[in-house]
XYZ file of C-alpha atoms in Angstrom:
570
model
C -33.357 -13.967 33.937
C -30.493 -11.498 35.871
C -27.265 -11.480 35.035
C -26.692 -13.009 38.595
C -29.270 -16.038 37.749
C -27.412 -16.436 34.554
C -24.531 -16.968 36.472
C -25.588 -19.159 38.995
C -27.767 -21.336 37.462
C -26.413 -25.170 37.728
C -27.045 -25.587 33.394
C -28.883 -23.746 30.839
C -29.984 -25.298 27.423
C -32.462 -24.372 24.814
C -32.160 -26.516 22.113
C -35.199 -28.147 21.715
C -38.648 -27.549 21.663
C -39.721 -28.469 24.624
C -37.055 -25.684 26.791
C -38.950 -24.857 30.019
C -40.847 -21.311 29.784
C -39.868 -21.300 26.298
C -36.744 -19.969 27.724
C -34.592 -22.434 28.891
C -33.677 -25.253 30.937
C -31.380 -24.175 33.979
C -32.191 -26.904 36.879
C -32.714 -29.938 34.609
C -33.556 -30.530 31.411
C -37.032 -31.180 30.437
C -35.320 -33.941 27.865
C -34.109 -34.915 32.058
C -30.507 -34.564 31.134
C -28.878 -33.321 33.934
C -26.498 -30.451 34.446
C -23.954 -32.804 34.537
C -24.641 -33.897 30.977
C -25.263 -30.528 29.758
C -21.982 -29.143 31.014
C -20.330 -32.348 29.346
C -22.471 -31.422 26.235
C -21.125 -27.704 25.688
C -17.470 -29.141 26.716
C -17.887 -31.923 23.917
C -18.911 -28.827 21.514
C -16.020 -26.329 21.939
C -13.959 -28.823 21.663
C -15.090 -29.974 18.452
C -14.528 -26.643 17.095
C -11.061 -26.513 18.983
C -10.368 -29.479 17.193
C -11.613 -28.334 13.543
C -10.155 -25.021 13.939
C -6.703 -26.575 14.279
C -7.038 -29.573 11.475
C -8.637 -26.607 9.133
C -5.573 -25.281 7.956
C -4.252 -28.409 6.483
C -7.084 -30.928 6.531
C -6.796 -32.177 2.888
C -3.133 -32.864 3.384
C -3.349 -34.907 6.723
C -2.589 -38.330 6.410
C -5.923 -40.275 5.271
C -6.182 -42.070 8.501
C -5.957 -39.396 10.815
C -8.139 -37.136 8.582
C -10.746 -39.503 8.972
C -10.598 -39.736 12.808
C -11.013 -36.215 13.083
C -14.043 -35.841 10.262
C -15.664 -39.184 12.253
C -14.907 -37.992 15.546
C -16.673 -34.390 14.881
C -19.571 -36.049 13.330
C -19.787 -38.540 16.356
C -19.256 -36.457 18.971
C -21.595 -33.514 17.391
C -24.468 -36.278 17.044
C -24.105 -37.177 20.548
C -25.181 -33.831 21.525
C -28.454 -33.838 19.731
C -31.622 -33.819 22.047
C -32.466 -37.129 23.219
C -29.235 -39.548 21.879
C -26.921 -40.107 24.762
C -27.008 -39.102 28.643
C -24.486 -41.234 29.530
C -21.552 -38.714 31.392
C -18.711 -41.630 30.797
C -19.096 -42.453 27.179
C -18.969 -38.034 26.772
C -16.139 -37.809 28.553
C -14.492 -40.891 27.006
C -15.534 -38.804 23.321
C -14.101 -35.366 24.921
C -11.102 -37.273 26.075
C -10.271 -38.248 22.271
C -10.636 -34.846 21.183
C -8.332 -33.711 23.901
C -5.437 -36.885 21.368
C -6.669 -35.610 18.547
C -5.475 -32.401 19.233
C -2.595 -33.211 20.685
C -1.704 -34.961 17.463
C -2.226 -31.754 15.701
C -0.067 -30.151 17.887
C 2.816 -32.712 17.323
C 2.669 -32.366 14.042
C 3.084 -28.924 14.051
C -0.019 -27.950 12.219
C -1.303 -24.206 13.244
C -4.249 -23.722 14.862
C -6.573 -21.568 12.412
C -7.716 -18.600 14.445
C -9.927 -19.377 17.325
C -11.289 -16.868 20.385
C -9.743 -17.414 23.607
C -12.012 -19.393 25.448
C -11.795 -22.010 22.127
C -8.130 -21.599 22.200
C -7.808 -22.671 26.014
C -9.909 -25.450 25.899
C -8.611 -28.845 27.260
C -10.974 -31.991 28.462
C -11.338 -30.815 31.800
C -12.727 -27.047 30.391
C -14.748 -24.741 33.009
C -18.414 -25.842 31.077
C -19.081 -22.038 32.232
C -16.763 -21.147 29.044
C -19.005 -22.618 26.447
C -22.393 -21.794 28.308
C -24.635 -19.913 25.568
C -26.150 -17.669 28.331
C -23.105 -16.109 28.989
C -22.089 -15.824 25.457
C -25.543 -14.034 25.143
C -24.222 -11.861 27.578
C -21.323 -10.321 25.637
C -22.051 -11.223 22.164
C -26.434 -10.132 22.362
C -28.769 -12.679 20.886
C -28.945 -11.737 17.657
C -25.152 -13.015 17.297
C -25.451 -15.937 19.779
C -28.460 -16.811 18.025
C -27.329 -17.280 14.499
C -24.328 -19.165 15.903
C -26.627 -21.661 17.478
C -28.771 -21.805 14.392
C -25.706 -22.956 12.735
C -24.495 -26.015 15.662
C -27.498 -26.842 15.352
C -28.058 -27.246 12.001
C -24.614 -29.502 12.194
C -26.749 -31.631 14.604
C -28.826 -32.683 12.617
C -26.223 -32.869 9.436
C -23.822 -35.158 11.854
C -26.732 -37.337 12.413
C -27.507 -37.968 8.444
C -23.194 -38.399 7.827
C -23.035 -40.665 10.540
C -25.856 -42.958 9.142
C -24.787 -43.313 6.178
C -21.130 -43.747 6.700
C -21.640 -46.885 8.604
C -23.693 -47.873 5.206
C -20.030 -47.305 3.606
C -21.299 -44.390 1.613
C -19.325 -40.698 2.694
C -19.804 -36.984 1.596
C -16.544 -35.701 1.678
C -17.378 -31.706 1.123
C -19.295 -32.316 3.423
C -16.944 -33.927 5.613
C -14.911 -31.397 4.936
C -17.744 -28.496 5.970
C -18.247 -30.098 9.416
C -14.728 -29.107 9.642
C -14.734 -25.452 8.278
C -17.845 -24.776 9.760
C -16.827 -25.674 13.216
C -13.082 -24.125 12.673
C -15.678 -20.766 11.681
C -17.959 -21.208 14.975
C -14.360 -21.245 16.860
C -13.721 -17.420 16.491
C -16.798 -16.547 17.959
C -18.027 -14.963 14.712
C -19.977 -11.622 15.593
C -21.025 -10.586 11.674
C -24.592 -11.121 10.874
C -24.120 -11.486 6.849
C -21.719 -14.003 7.255
C -23.397 -15.819 10.198
C -26.340 -15.966 7.828
C -24.562 -16.969 4.739
C -22.946 -19.927 6.801
C -26.106 -21.416 8.022
C -27.142 -20.978 4.321
C -24.277 -23.220 3.459
C -25.437 -25.976 6.752
C -28.550 -26.155 4.710
C -26.973 -26.716 1.013
C -24.311 -29.354 2.729
C -27.210 -31.119 4.976
C -28.773 -31.981 0.894
C -25.576 -33.382 -0.036
C -25.364 -35.168 3.887
C -29.186 -36.443 3.253
C -28.580 -37.241 -0.416
C -25.870 -39.754 0.565
C -28.058 -41.687 3.034
C -30.970 -41.989 0.599
C -27.641 -43.387 -1.346
C -27.090 -45.496 1.150
C -30.329 -46.615 1.750
C -31.862 -47.761 -0.686
C -28.188 -49.225 -2.233
C -28.687 -51.416 0.809
C -32.478 -52.183 1.082
C -34.707 -51.080 -2.563
C -36.265 -47.874 -3.162
C -39.187 -47.831 -0.960
C -42.770 -48.802 -3.005
C -46.211 -48.115 -0.978
C -46.692 -51.142 1.516
C -49.414 -51.717 3.223
C -48.303 -52.430 7.485
C -50.039 -53.605 10.432
C -50.521 -51.479 13.728
C -52.594 -53.840 15.285
C -49.120 -56.256 16.436
C -50.996 -57.194 19.729
C -52.640 -59.856 17.233
C -49.938 -61.106 16.225
C -47.424 -61.221 19.351
C -47.283 -64.919 20.119
C -43.911 -65.590 21.803
C -40.918 -63.713 22.155
C -40.565 -60.487 20.488
C -38.484 -57.506 20.065
C -38.939 -53.827 19.274
C -36.590 -51.679 17.184
C -36.776 -47.645 17.728
C -34.999 -44.885 16.635
C -33.974 -44.576 13.033
C -31.141 -46.971 11.737
C -31.849 -49.429 9.354
C -28.749 -51.193 9.715
C -29.332 -52.067 13.042
C -32.769 -53.373 12.282
C -31.756 -55.071 9.238
C -28.417 -56.560 11.156
C -30.962 -57.834 14.176
C -33.199 -59.048 11.458
C -30.385 -61.348 10.286
C -29.605 -62.118 13.931
C -32.904 -63.409 14.541
C -33.978 -65.040 11.200
C -35.243 -68.414 12.123
C -35.529 -68.367 15.606
C -39.447 -67.593 15.868
C -38.624 -64.255 17.170
C -40.972 -61.619 15.814
C -39.412 -57.914 15.295
C -41.697 -54.895 15.151
C -41.287 -51.209 14.029
C -41.447 -48.050 16.739
C -41.957 -44.625 15.782
C -39.706 -43.389 13.130
C -38.814 -46.634 12.188
C -42.382 -47.749 10.386
C -40.433 -46.257 7.465
C -38.216 -49.398 6.968
C -41.136 -51.458 6.322
C -41.284 -49.796 3.079
C -38.104 -51.222 1.711
C -38.451 -54.146 -0.399
C -35.303 -55.872 0.527
C -36.264 -55.924 4.808
C -40.047 -56.709 3.840
C -38.719 -59.686 1.330
C -36.010 -61.317 3.258
C -37.649 -61.054 6.277
C -40.754 -62.299 7.269
C -40.579 -62.108 10.678
C -41.129 -58.095 10.315
C -43.932 -58.413 11.768
C -46.051 -55.227 11.858
C -45.204 -51.532 13.492
C -45.838 -50.650 17.243
C -46.470 -47.616 18.846
C -46.679 -44.044 17.879
C -44.666 -41.183 17.885
C -41.030 -41.497 20.572
C -43.147 -38.691 23.366
C -45.183 -42.082 23.982
C -42.733 -44.461 24.384
C -42.326 -44.491 28.386
C -46.284 -45.772 28.401
C -45.861 -48.231 24.939
C -42.197 -49.358 26.150
C -43.956 -50.678 29.133
C -46.757 -52.578 27.484
C -44.488 -54.184 24.987
C -44.122 -57.941 26.467
C -40.588 -58.034 25.018
C -37.268 -56.277 24.112
C -36.334 -52.762 22.819
C -33.540 -51.892 20.881
C -33.087 -47.799 20.488
C -30.998 -47.738 17.513
C -30.983 -43.493 17.341
C -32.023 -40.313 18.630
C -35.609 -40.274 20.269
C -35.061 -42.277 23.635
C -36.501 -40.770 27.172
C -34.366 -42.323 29.621
C -36.904 -42.631 32.737
C -36.645 -46.659 32.239
C -37.453 -47.335 35.213
C -40.976 -50.660 34.529
C -38.340 -51.835 31.053
C -34.979 -51.174 32.399
C -33.987 -55.000 32.457
C -35.143 -55.270 28.791
C -34.332 -52.031 26.666
C -30.699 -51.974 24.956
C -28.806 -49.378 23.190
C -26.634 -49.264 20.662
C -24.522 -47.032 18.285
C -24.280 -43.054 19.918
C -27.322 -43.878 22.460
C -26.838 -44.542 26.389
C -28.396 -44.384 29.473
C -27.058 -44.691 32.475
C -27.548 -48.472 33.797
C -28.910 -49.428 30.475
C -26.888 -52.197 28.636
C -25.200 -51.186 25.399
C -24.456 -53.407 23.045
C -21.875 -52.620 20.384
C -23.216 -53.994 17.501
C -26.925 -54.260 16.678
C -26.875 -58.078 17.530
C -30.093 -60.066 19.265
C -29.580 -59.782 22.568
C -29.686 -62.705 24.743
C -33.335 -62.228 26.538
C -35.456 -61.159 23.780
C -38.541 -61.240 25.418
C -41.436 -63.481 27.039
C -45.281 -64.648 25.856
C -46.685 -62.465 28.368
C -49.835 -60.418 27.469
C -49.848 -56.916 26.893
C -51.874 -55.026 29.653
C -54.908 -54.153 29.463
C -54.270 -50.189 28.753
C -51.587 -51.744 25.675
C -55.150 -53.763 24.264
C -56.444 -50.971 25.030
C -54.163 -48.729 22.946
C -53.731 -51.282 19.915
C -57.862 -51.027 19.595
C -58.224 -47.405 19.614
C -56.800 -46.897 15.758
C -56.353 -48.244 12.294
C -55.255 -51.552 11.727
C -53.218 -50.779 9.265
C -50.603 -47.917 7.774
C -49.869 -47.306 4.390
C -45.667 -46.524 3.391
C -43.489 -46.305 0.854
C -44.258 -43.217 -0.917
C -40.078 -42.999 -1.853
C -39.096 -40.404 -5.006
C -39.192 -42.713 -8.222
C -43.278 -43.560 -7.055
C -44.461 -39.375 -5.984
C -41.522 -37.942 -8.968
C -43.395 -40.756 -10.615
C -46.350 -39.227 -11.252
C -45.475 -35.791 -11.409
C -46.879 -35.204 -15.262
C -50.286 -36.215 -13.525
C -49.671 -33.813 -10.689
C -49.143 -30.721 -12.611
C -51.981 -31.665 -15.160
C -54.404 -32.155 -11.873
C -53.350 -28.892 -10.812
C -54.064 -26.893 -14.502
C -57.266 -28.607 -14.881
C -58.413 -27.942 -11.310
C -58.736 -31.164 -10.024
C -55.914 -30.489 -7.487
C -56.037 -27.392 -5.685
C -53.083 -27.269 -3.177
C -50.293 -30.212 -2.079
C -49.695 -29.289 1.573
C -46.571 -30.574 3.269
C -47.581 -31.347 6.763
C -44.534 -33.228 8.611
C -41.832 -33.041 11.258
C -41.438 -33.709 14.433
C -43.737 -34.901 16.810
C -43.938 -33.495 20.897
C -45.611 -33.390 23.914
C -47.480 -30.407 23.507
C -51.259 -30.469 23.010
C -50.853 -27.533 20.704
C -49.569 -30.416 18.102
C -52.917 -31.171 17.645
C -53.271 -28.245 15.557
C -51.378 -30.338 12.802
C -54.268 -33.358 13.223
C -57.078 -30.191 12.429
C -54.982 -29.032 9.135
C -55.131 -32.138 7.769
C -58.806 -33.003 8.897
C -60.282 -29.759 7.631
C -58.017 -30.426 4.376
C -59.756 -29.819 1.453
C -60.594 -33.566 -0.211
C -59.016 -31.598 -3.505
C -55.630 -31.403 -2.000
C -53.224 -33.918 -1.028
C -50.749 -33.911 1.759
C -47.318 -35.091 2.158
C -45.863 -36.183 5.255
C -42.690 -37.414 7.040
C -40.943 -37.997 10.022
C -42.692 -38.605 13.606
C -45.114 -35.882 13.092
C -47.095 -38.258 10.844
C -48.774 -39.241 13.550
C -50.515 -36.460 14.301
C -52.084 -37.422 10.675
C -51.896 -40.655 9.765
C -54.715 -41.999 11.777
C -57.325 -40.258 10.081
C -58.921 -41.555 7.020
C -58.316 -39.312 4.519
C -59.081 -40.878 1.420
C -57.991 -40.720 -1.960
C -57.804 -38.022 -5.008
C -57.985 -39.121 -8.638
C -55.245 -36.872 -10.745
C -56.985 -38.129 -14.191
C -55.027 -40.275 -16.790
C -56.148 -43.611 -14.473
C -53.997 -42.389 -11.556
C -55.390 -42.174 -8.198
C -53.488 -41.542 -5.066
C -54.333 -41.729 -1.549
C -54.381 -38.328 -0.450
C -51.426 -38.691 2.782
C -48.644 -39.765 1.366
C -46.022 -41.416 3.535
C -42.328 -39.725 2.257
C -40.964 -41.619 5.470
C -38.539 -40.735 8.581
C -36.891 -37.430 8.651
C -34.172 -37.885 6.682
C -36.206 -38.265 3.925
C -37.487 -34.931 3.345
C -34.656 -35.620 0.907
C -37.911 -36.997 -1.024
C -39.962 -33.985 -0.554
C -37.074 -31.715 -1.786
C -36.082 -33.461 -4.792
C -39.807 -33.826 -5.972
C -40.592 -30.114 -5.479
C -37.204 -29.795 -7.671
C -38.937 -32.360 -10.373
C -42.398 -30.498 -10.087
C -40.531 -26.848 -10.693
C -38.405 -27.993 -13.387
C -41.366 -30.272 -14.913
C -43.397 -26.641 -15.072
C -40.461 -24.356 -15.861
C -41.418 -22.484 -12.761
C -39.306 -21.463 -9.148
C -40.422 -24.032 -6.153
C -42.334 -21.024 -5.061
C -44.372 -20.445 -7.540
C -45.646 -24.148 -7.545
C -49.433 -24.711 -5.938
C -47.442 -25.671 -2.616
C -47.666 -24.687 0.724
C -45.459 -26.194 4.193
C -46.581 -26.236 7.246
C -43.441 -28.226 9.358
C -43.793 -29.691 13.532
C -40.717 -28.343 14.507
C -38.913 -29.975 17.590
C -34.890 -30.908 17.360
C -31.827 -30.348 15.337
C -32.374 -32.386 12.404
C -35.628 -29.963 11.561
C -33.250 -26.886 11.899
C -31.148 -28.477 9.054
C -34.030 -29.444 7.166
C -35.383 -25.693 7.628
C -31.658 -24.306 6.476
C -31.878 -26.869 3.367
C -35.490 -25.012 2.566
C -34.323 -21.840 3.057
C -31.155 -22.483 1.062
C -33.168 -23.746 -2.232
C -34.745 -20.268 -1.654
C -38.160 -21.663 -0.235
C -40.489 -18.969 1.397
C -43.546 -18.639 3.576
C -42.786 -21.705 5.379
C -44.948 -22.095 8.677
C -43.269 -23.121 11.615
C -44.846 -24.490 15.343
C -46.499 -25.080 17.270
C -43.853 -22.447 19.006
C -40.768 -20.878 17.827
C -37.643 -22.749 19.019
C -36.199 -21.141 22.384
C -32.542 -20.781 20.182
C -33.746 -18.613 17.350
C -34.235 -15.337 19.209
C -36.540 -12.679 18.368
C -33.530 -10.904 17.559
C -32.106 -13.420 14.788
C -35.773 -14.541 13.933
C -36.125 -11.718 12.360
C -33.395 -11.958 9.905
C -35.059 -14.609 8.839
C -38.204 -13.417 8.300
C -36.777 -10.222 6.624
C -35.333 -12.586 4.139
C -37.374 -15.663 3.842
C -40.898 -14.658 5.486
C -40.805 -17.558 7.693
C -42.793 -17.573 10.562
C -45.455 -19.168 13.148
C -48.304 -21.180 12.382
C -51.410 -18.918 13.057
C -53.997 -19.291 15.564
C -56.068 -22.116 14.509
C -55.377 -24.526 11.470
C -58.961 -23.219 9.929
C -57.323 -19.920 9.826
C -54.182 -20.866 8.180
C -56.350 -22.875 5.504
C -58.002 -19.605 5.159
C -55.050 -17.413 4.508
C -53.370 -19.964 1.797
C -56.981 -21.183 0.132
C -58.844 -17.972 0.549
C -61.927 -17.648 2.644
C -64.263 -19.417 0.465
C -62.271 -22.831 1.729
C -64.480 -25.198 3.411
C -63.669 -28.007 5.962
C -62.899 -31.691 4.522
C -66.347 -34.051 5.090
C -66.102 -35.247 8.860
C -63.663 -32.432 9.989
C -63.700 -31.315 13.216
C -65.850 -27.818 14.400
C -63.727 -24.885 15.777
């Protein structure tokens, strides 16, 4: 883009992998974000920076109520700007106004601001959005510096999501909350030192581990440790009477909805990453009307929601605002928002929960096209509990490699790479998966693997939601500790499907732990400019997935590798 094109663009956003041309959205977001909402998000993040800079010098000494308000506001305001959370301009304006109020409170207390960039220092809720525009900052500071700044911002959007989920369940990580203040105060200076930026990005990964640990603690304390469980994946056969579909990620919303509908005859189904909820024993045992799972990943929701005959509750990110066919029966909660969609402050059964209408022919065909069950619930105790057998099988040659193939799903046909990779992986390999990328793998029949000593595992272990990367990371650490080696010395390869910012913070956590040779795809994110990517490649040997799944398998296992029986041809 020329400097004139940049200056005159209605917006600029490149925070997710579906950006137009792999460069950035300049007229309207591929996510359907309007220029107005894009500007409000940019202004809000700049406001978070100014608030953090104001709070940073005396944060630890502030009154508890004010400190909690600042931490909660920074977390929620950051989470709101994550891809596909909110498209509601009014709620952004309200949140930005609250940020301004907190800044005024700090100023009235005589709190001196930490150093800030002049444009950040001049911020008000009515700020000119061009002051926050990424592309204009690139012209001033260069793509390497701004790319690394945005790597930190987008990583923090994912961290904020995990902190918010845990806080709602009463579990907090004060160190991570204080770090959120520190990191945004750091960004408020518009730092340009590449070494300092990379160091801060890795600290984002470190504190993301704490955030995910807090959410893991919150979920398991409330709902028990996930255990393997076979879930019905053909819901239409059981949908009789009224029904509600719950999508997103927030287990508390699902729990409260299940409580509200207990004994009413309403059946509740999970969608997308809420599939993992079926692995929690408390939810399964307490609520027999948790009837099964419907649908696949978030990007298919328009067709899937249209064919679902009941109400739909969207609890967190991943909403697509093209809701015309079901606007009257979709509801949002928490930070999710779409103009014209009914928002409920707390998760409770909406007054209208569905009809007895039959699904469409297309819906019936889709339900018949996949397996009737899915196995979920491979939580940390289950996976870590077979660490000795996994290592013994690897040492004896019964287990050649462990592949972690997961992450975010998306629209691109190139994401079929992950289906191909899983189908071609030899039968003496183990597949771990998590997040909505699992829907590229879990419709296949993967069989089992005999580890010896009477331990037989499914070859595909579903670890849960994106935040359950905690399980994968802790399992890797447990394996490395038992093997008395570093994680890079394990027979483990990580092949991630990237889309949005929770994937960014998980990647930063893996890099913080020193993991190398991670393959990322199907395309590298636009904000990770070639200049910024070069920094990560040099230090961690991170790289894109190859031209084909078979080529990558050959590179990992050697060219003697052969496809698994029944794998598709090249």
